Amino acid sequence: MALSIGNRSINPPVMLAPLAGITDLPFRTLVSRFGAGLVVSEMIASGEFLTARPGTREKAELGAQIENTSVQIAGREPEAMAEAARMVADMGAKLIDINMGCPAKKVTGGWSGSALMQVPDHALRLIEAVVNAVDLPVTLKTRLGWNDEARNAPDLARRAEGAGVRMVVIHGRTRCQFYKGSADWAAIRDVRDAVDIPVVANGDIIDADTARLALKQSGADGVMIGRGAQGAPWVLAQVAADLYGAPPPDIPKGDDLISMVSEHYESMLDFYGPTLGNRVARKHLGWYMDHVQTPPELRTALLTERDTTKVLRLIPDALSAQAQAVA
């Protein structure tokens, strides 16, 4: 059931969505270890990337060259987008994804992300600039439209395909929905019918059952999982096993879960440095504790501790509550 993007094969067609502040290199590495057809980096703002603002270039440099990784870029100026694409390609990137789906006000306020769906002619100029700048396969991630009155994803996807985009990922909401309500997977079928390139369904896909239903309703060629992987880096491999017959993952429990979480925490300290790494890791630790229903007092102790050595000592107690099996 491999999915082809240009000359690259995505097998299985179960992918990790880009999530700001979450899908960093340590998390992408962990998800890949369990099994994922593709993982996508956090969004890189092309303008900040070109001016070397601290924190943006590092996101692309670290992991851009990894085989199953796509680097996502965003912006509003064709020249800046093209130059960012060339720089990412020079760093060894295998795939480049264009973000036209982010709903955050700080992104759309600058006429990037999903705001570009309001100006499809300009969106197309950005797409053409990136495609023409590199020899790598270029993909596009977007939403159904800006709002319910302007669901123009099928037309934008058709024009993007004509410009050379090799795959389209559609989040089944409009921008104005943000993450409220439910993803409309059935509406993605209009995009599937509009293009010949692969279409991937995204939004509210958290396990094999939702993935199967999303594929059925949308007719999509694959699925992309975002928030469903929070605290469950094995979920993509679970979906791949249930839907496509891939080897099932060994879901860690007990001591294995403690070991995995401790390693993830240490990898974040190495990646960000102790102070920032400890702060960024808290959300991941919180999601892991959600799965085992850690008692409130242990949860608070772990999430407020600043001494990284003490955090590592607290992780076994916080995760060995054995309240519920991880699933």
XYZ file of C-alpha atoms in Angstrom:
327
model
C 0.000 0.000 0.000
C 2.952 2.311 -0.575
C 2.206 5.878 -1.595
C 4.456 7.526 -4.182
C 5.589 11.145 -3.930
C 7.589 11.793 -7.041
C 10.416 9.282 -6.915
C 9.950 8.542 -3.225
C 7.862 5.777 -1.705
C 5.961 6.338 1.552
C 5.291 2.963 3.111
C 3.119 2.651 5.099
C 1.012 5.703 4.155
C 0.643 6.715 7.806
C 2.363 10.023 8.550
C 3.134 12.277 11.487
C 1.679 15.768 11.134
C 3.785 18.846 11.873
C 2.911 20.310 15.263
C 4.593 23.489 16.465
C 6.631 22.897 19.594
C 5.891 19.167 19.545
C 7.237 17.379 16.471
C 10.841 18.305 17.181
C 13.712 15.968 16.343
C 13.541 13.941 19.585
C 9.827 13.227 19.117
C 10.103 12.535 15.381
C 12.954 10.123 16.091
C 10.867 8.295 18.666
C 7.843 8.029 16.370
C 10.077 6.791 13.544
C 11.564 4.154 15.817
C 8.133 2.597 16.297
C 7.299 2.928 12.597
C 5.990 5.743 10.401
C 5.928 6.203 6.661
C 6.774 9.894 6.953
C 7.363 12.448 9.705
C 7.106 16.189 9.092
C 9.164 18.811 10.896
C 7.779 21.763 12.760
C 6.881 24.643 10.474
C 9.791 26.930 9.592
C 8.970 30.552 8.811
C 10.963 31.342 5.682
C 11.674 34.957 6.652
C 13.085 34.062 10.067
C 15.009 31.181 8.538
C 16.765 33.398 6.024
C 17.718 35.974 8.628
C 19.062 33.218 10.896
C 16.863 34.120 13.828
C 17.960 31.784 16.657
C 15.975 28.586 16.814
C 14.642 28.433 13.262
C 17.641 27.291 11.260
C 18.465 24.640 13.856
C 15.054 23.074 13.423
C 15.789 22.363 9.783
C 19.446 21.453 10.154
C 18.801 18.771 12.717
C 16.975 15.965 10.975
C 16.458 17.479 7.526
C 18.599 14.781 5.956
C 16.823 11.835 7.629
C 15.275 9.564 5.034
C 11.626 9.609 6.123
C 11.522 13.292 7.088
C 9.834 16.158 5.269
C 10.733 19.741 6.170
C 7.802 22.146 6.261
C 8.224 25.794 5.318
C 5.796 28.715 5.430
C 5.785 32.306 4.290
C 4.138 34.939 2.144
C 6.888 36.077 -0.264
C 7.764 33.875 -3.264
C 11.444 34.856 -3.244
C 11.898 34.095 0.447
C 10.059 30.795 0.122
C 12.195 29.780 -2.843
C 15.437 30.683 -1.071
C 14.375 28.834 2.086
C 13.568 25.772 -0.023
C 17.008 25.900 -1.651
C 18.718 26.198 1.724
C 16.746 23.289 3.165
C 17.600 21.224 0.079
C 21.284 22.048 0.527
C 21.026 20.725 4.092
C 20.033 17.340 2.697
C 16.242 17.468 2.902
C 14.445 14.712 1.007
C 11.014 16.354 0.809
C 9.676 19.877 1.267
C 6.153 20.634 2.460
C 4.434 24.005 2.062
C 2.222 25.076 4.955
C -1.046 26.657 3.911
C -3.066 25.214 6.755
C -1.842 26.712 10.023
C -4.774 28.580 11.637
C -2.794 30.445 14.324
C -3.475 34.181 14.364
C 0.215 35.057 14.560
C 0.684 33.160 11.274
C -2.460 34.155 9.398
C -2.059 37.757 10.566
C 1.098 37.897 8.474
C -0.684 36.396 5.460
C 0.933 33.002 5.823
C -0.507 29.578 6.606
C -4.215 29.156 5.957
C -4.649 32.889 5.229
C -3.255 32.121 1.772
C -6.457 30.236 0.959
C -8.108 33.667 0.744
C -5.731 34.690 -2.037
C -5.334 31.579 -4.210
C -3.532 33.407 -7.018
C -0.826 34.516 -4.615
C -0.777 31.065 -3.007
C -0.074 29.605 -6.424
C 2.837 31.996 -6.944
C 4.379 30.742 -3.694
C 3.886 27.135 -4.755
C 5.436 27.745 -8.171
C 8.406 29.514 -6.596
C 9.181 26.590 -4.303
C 8.651 23.897 -6.933
C 10.877 25.724 -9.416
C 13.585 26.341 -6.823
C 14.412 22.713 -6.015
C 14.610 19.282 -7.575
C 12.986 17.685 -4.532
C 9.363 16.551 -4.407
C 7.187 19.323 -2.974
C 3.941 18.684 -1.091
C 1.190 20.978 0.187
C -0.713 20.910 3.480
C -3.883 22.938 3.722
C -7.450 23.013 5.037
C -10.877 22.812 3.439
C -10.922 26.577 3.066
C -10.894 29.790 5.071
C -14.512 29.346 6.197
C -17.613 27.393 5.225
C -18.504 29.968 2.575
C -15.133 29.560 0.851
C -14.226 25.875 0.774
C -11.787 26.167 -2.092
C -9.432 23.291 -1.275
C -10.344 21.294 -4.430
C -9.530 24.212 -6.717
C -6.307 25.057 -4.875
C -5.235 21.399 -4.954
C -5.936 21.204 -8.692
C -3.868 24.301 -9.366
C -1.100 23.077 -7.052
C -0.941 19.809 -8.953
C -0.606 21.762 -12.187
C 2.292 23.679 -10.655
C 4.140 20.478 -9.793
C 3.070 19.610 -6.238
C 3.316 15.848 -5.707
C 0.947 15.304 -2.765
C -1.743 17.244 -0.900
C -2.641 16.837 2.770
C -6.045 18.167 3.791
C -7.079 18.901 7.355
C -10.834 18.374 7.395
C -11.692 21.741 8.927
C -11.789 25.314 7.738
C -9.426 27.867 9.214
C -12.232 29.576 11.076
C -13.023 26.316 12.864
C -9.488 26.159 14.238
C -9.720 22.786 16.055
C -13.349 23.050 17.145
C -16.082 20.681 16.103
C -15.247 17.553 14.137
C -13.110 17.093 11.063
C -15.222 16.679 7.925
C -13.473 13.748 6.267
C -16.228 13.362 3.668
C -15.450 16.863 2.356
C -11.911 15.735 1.547
C -13.374 13.497 -1.160
C -13.964 16.581 -3.315
C -10.202 17.150 -3.262
C -9.547 13.484 -4.007
C -11.833 13.758 -7.047
C -10.138 16.961 -8.244
C -6.553 15.672 -8.576
C -4.545 12.667 -9.673
C -1.753 13.057 -7.121
C -2.018 11.394 -3.674
C -4.355 13.000 -1.158
C -3.883 12.460 2.570
C -6.583 12.936 5.207
C -5.774 14.755 8.446
C -7.743 15.863 11.490
C -9.188 13.878 14.433
C -7.435 10.673 13.377
C -6.255 9.121 16.623
C -6.329 5.344 16.112
C -7.037 2.577 13.615
C -10.822 2.981 13.833
C -10.783 6.699 13.072
C -8.148 6.189 10.385
C -10.254 3.527 8.697
C -13.349 5.730 8.786
C -11.442 8.765 7.513
C -10.128 6.761 4.561
C -13.586 5.401 3.792
C -15.304 8.778 3.899
C -12.583 10.741 2.107
C -11.296 8.235 -0.411
C -7.829 9.451 0.571
C -4.642 7.547 -0.153
C -3.242 7.811 3.361
C -3.656 9.398 6.765
C -1.719 11.943 8.786
C -1.883 11.844 12.572
C -1.081 14.818 14.782
C -2.538 15.256 18.244
C -3.373 11.544 18.431
C 0.347 10.801 18.754
C 0.811 13.018 21.809
C 1.912 10.722 24.599
C 1.531 7.744 22.263
C 4.426 7.751 19.757
C 3.539 4.175 18.824
C 0.058 5.022 17.515
C 1.175 5.483 13.897
C 2.698 2.011 13.929
C -0.517 0.639 15.450
C -2.566 2.165 12.642
C -0.141 0.883 10.016
C -0.361 -2.619 11.479
C -4.160 -2.661 11.645
C -4.809 -1.072 8.247
C -1.864 -2.149 6.131
C -0.481 -5.286 7.747
C 2.760 -3.677 8.906
C 4.541 -5.312 11.856
C 2.687 -4.397 15.067
C 4.644 -2.276 17.538
C 5.640 -3.437 20.987
C 3.713 -0.923 23.065
C 5.775 -0.185 26.160
C 4.272 -0.776 29.576
C 5.681 -0.847 33.073
C 9.473 -0.727 33.122
C 9.603 -0.479 29.325
C 7.426 2.634 29.394
C 9.564 4.167 32.130
C 12.696 3.468 30.100
C 11.214 4.950 26.907
C 9.979 8.113 28.617
C 13.289 8.576 30.437
C 15.198 8.240 27.161
C 12.839 10.696 25.462
C 13.356 13.163 28.295
C 17.142 12.842 28.126
C 17.107 13.273 24.354
C 15.211 16.549 24.808
C 17.794 17.745 27.333
C 20.542 16.950 24.835
C 18.682 18.680 22.003
C 17.622 21.883 23.765
C 19.980 22.071 26.719
C 18.943 21.317 30.337
C 16.883 24.409 31.177
C 14.872 24.732 27.963
C 14.760 20.968 27.481
C 13.173 20.440 30.884
C 10.577 23.108 30.168
C 9.701 21.830 26.690
C 9.532 18.229 27.913
C 6.790 18.962 30.434
C 3.975 18.727 27.913
C 5.231 15.332 26.740
C 5.576 14.100 30.315
C 2.030 15.295 30.976
C 0.668 13.321 28.023
C 2.506 10.188 29.119
C 1.036 10.548 32.589
C -2.432 10.954 31.087
C -2.163 7.398 29.744
C -1.424 5.852 33.133
C -3.569 8.240 35.166
C -0.774 9.421 37.424
C -2.073 10.686 40.799
C -2.322 14.511 40.961
C 0.385 14.971 43.591
C 2.941 12.970 41.601
C 1.952 14.758 38.410
C 2.431 18.166 39.996
C 5.770 17.170 41.490
C 7.112 15.987 38.133
C 5.864 18.961 36.136
C 7.159 21.592 38.535
C 10.587 20.100 39.256
C 13.457 22.114 37.730
C 16.320 19.804 38.687
C 16.658 17.406 35.734
C 18.278 14.726 37.897
C 15.290 14.798 40.226
C 12.909 14.655 37.251
C 14.575 11.432 36.117
C 14.175 10.043 39.624
C 10.498 10.999 39.690
C 9.585 9.498 36.297
C 9.457 5.862 37.538
C 7.091 6.744 40.378
C 4.916 8.910 38.146
C 4.545 6.216 35.481
C 4.315 3.135 37.684
C 0.918 4.029 39.096
C -0.302 1.140 36.930
C -3.742 2.709 36.862
C -4.468 1.644 33.323
C -2.821 -0.223 30.482
C -1.305 2.025 27.858
C -3.257 1.887 24.605
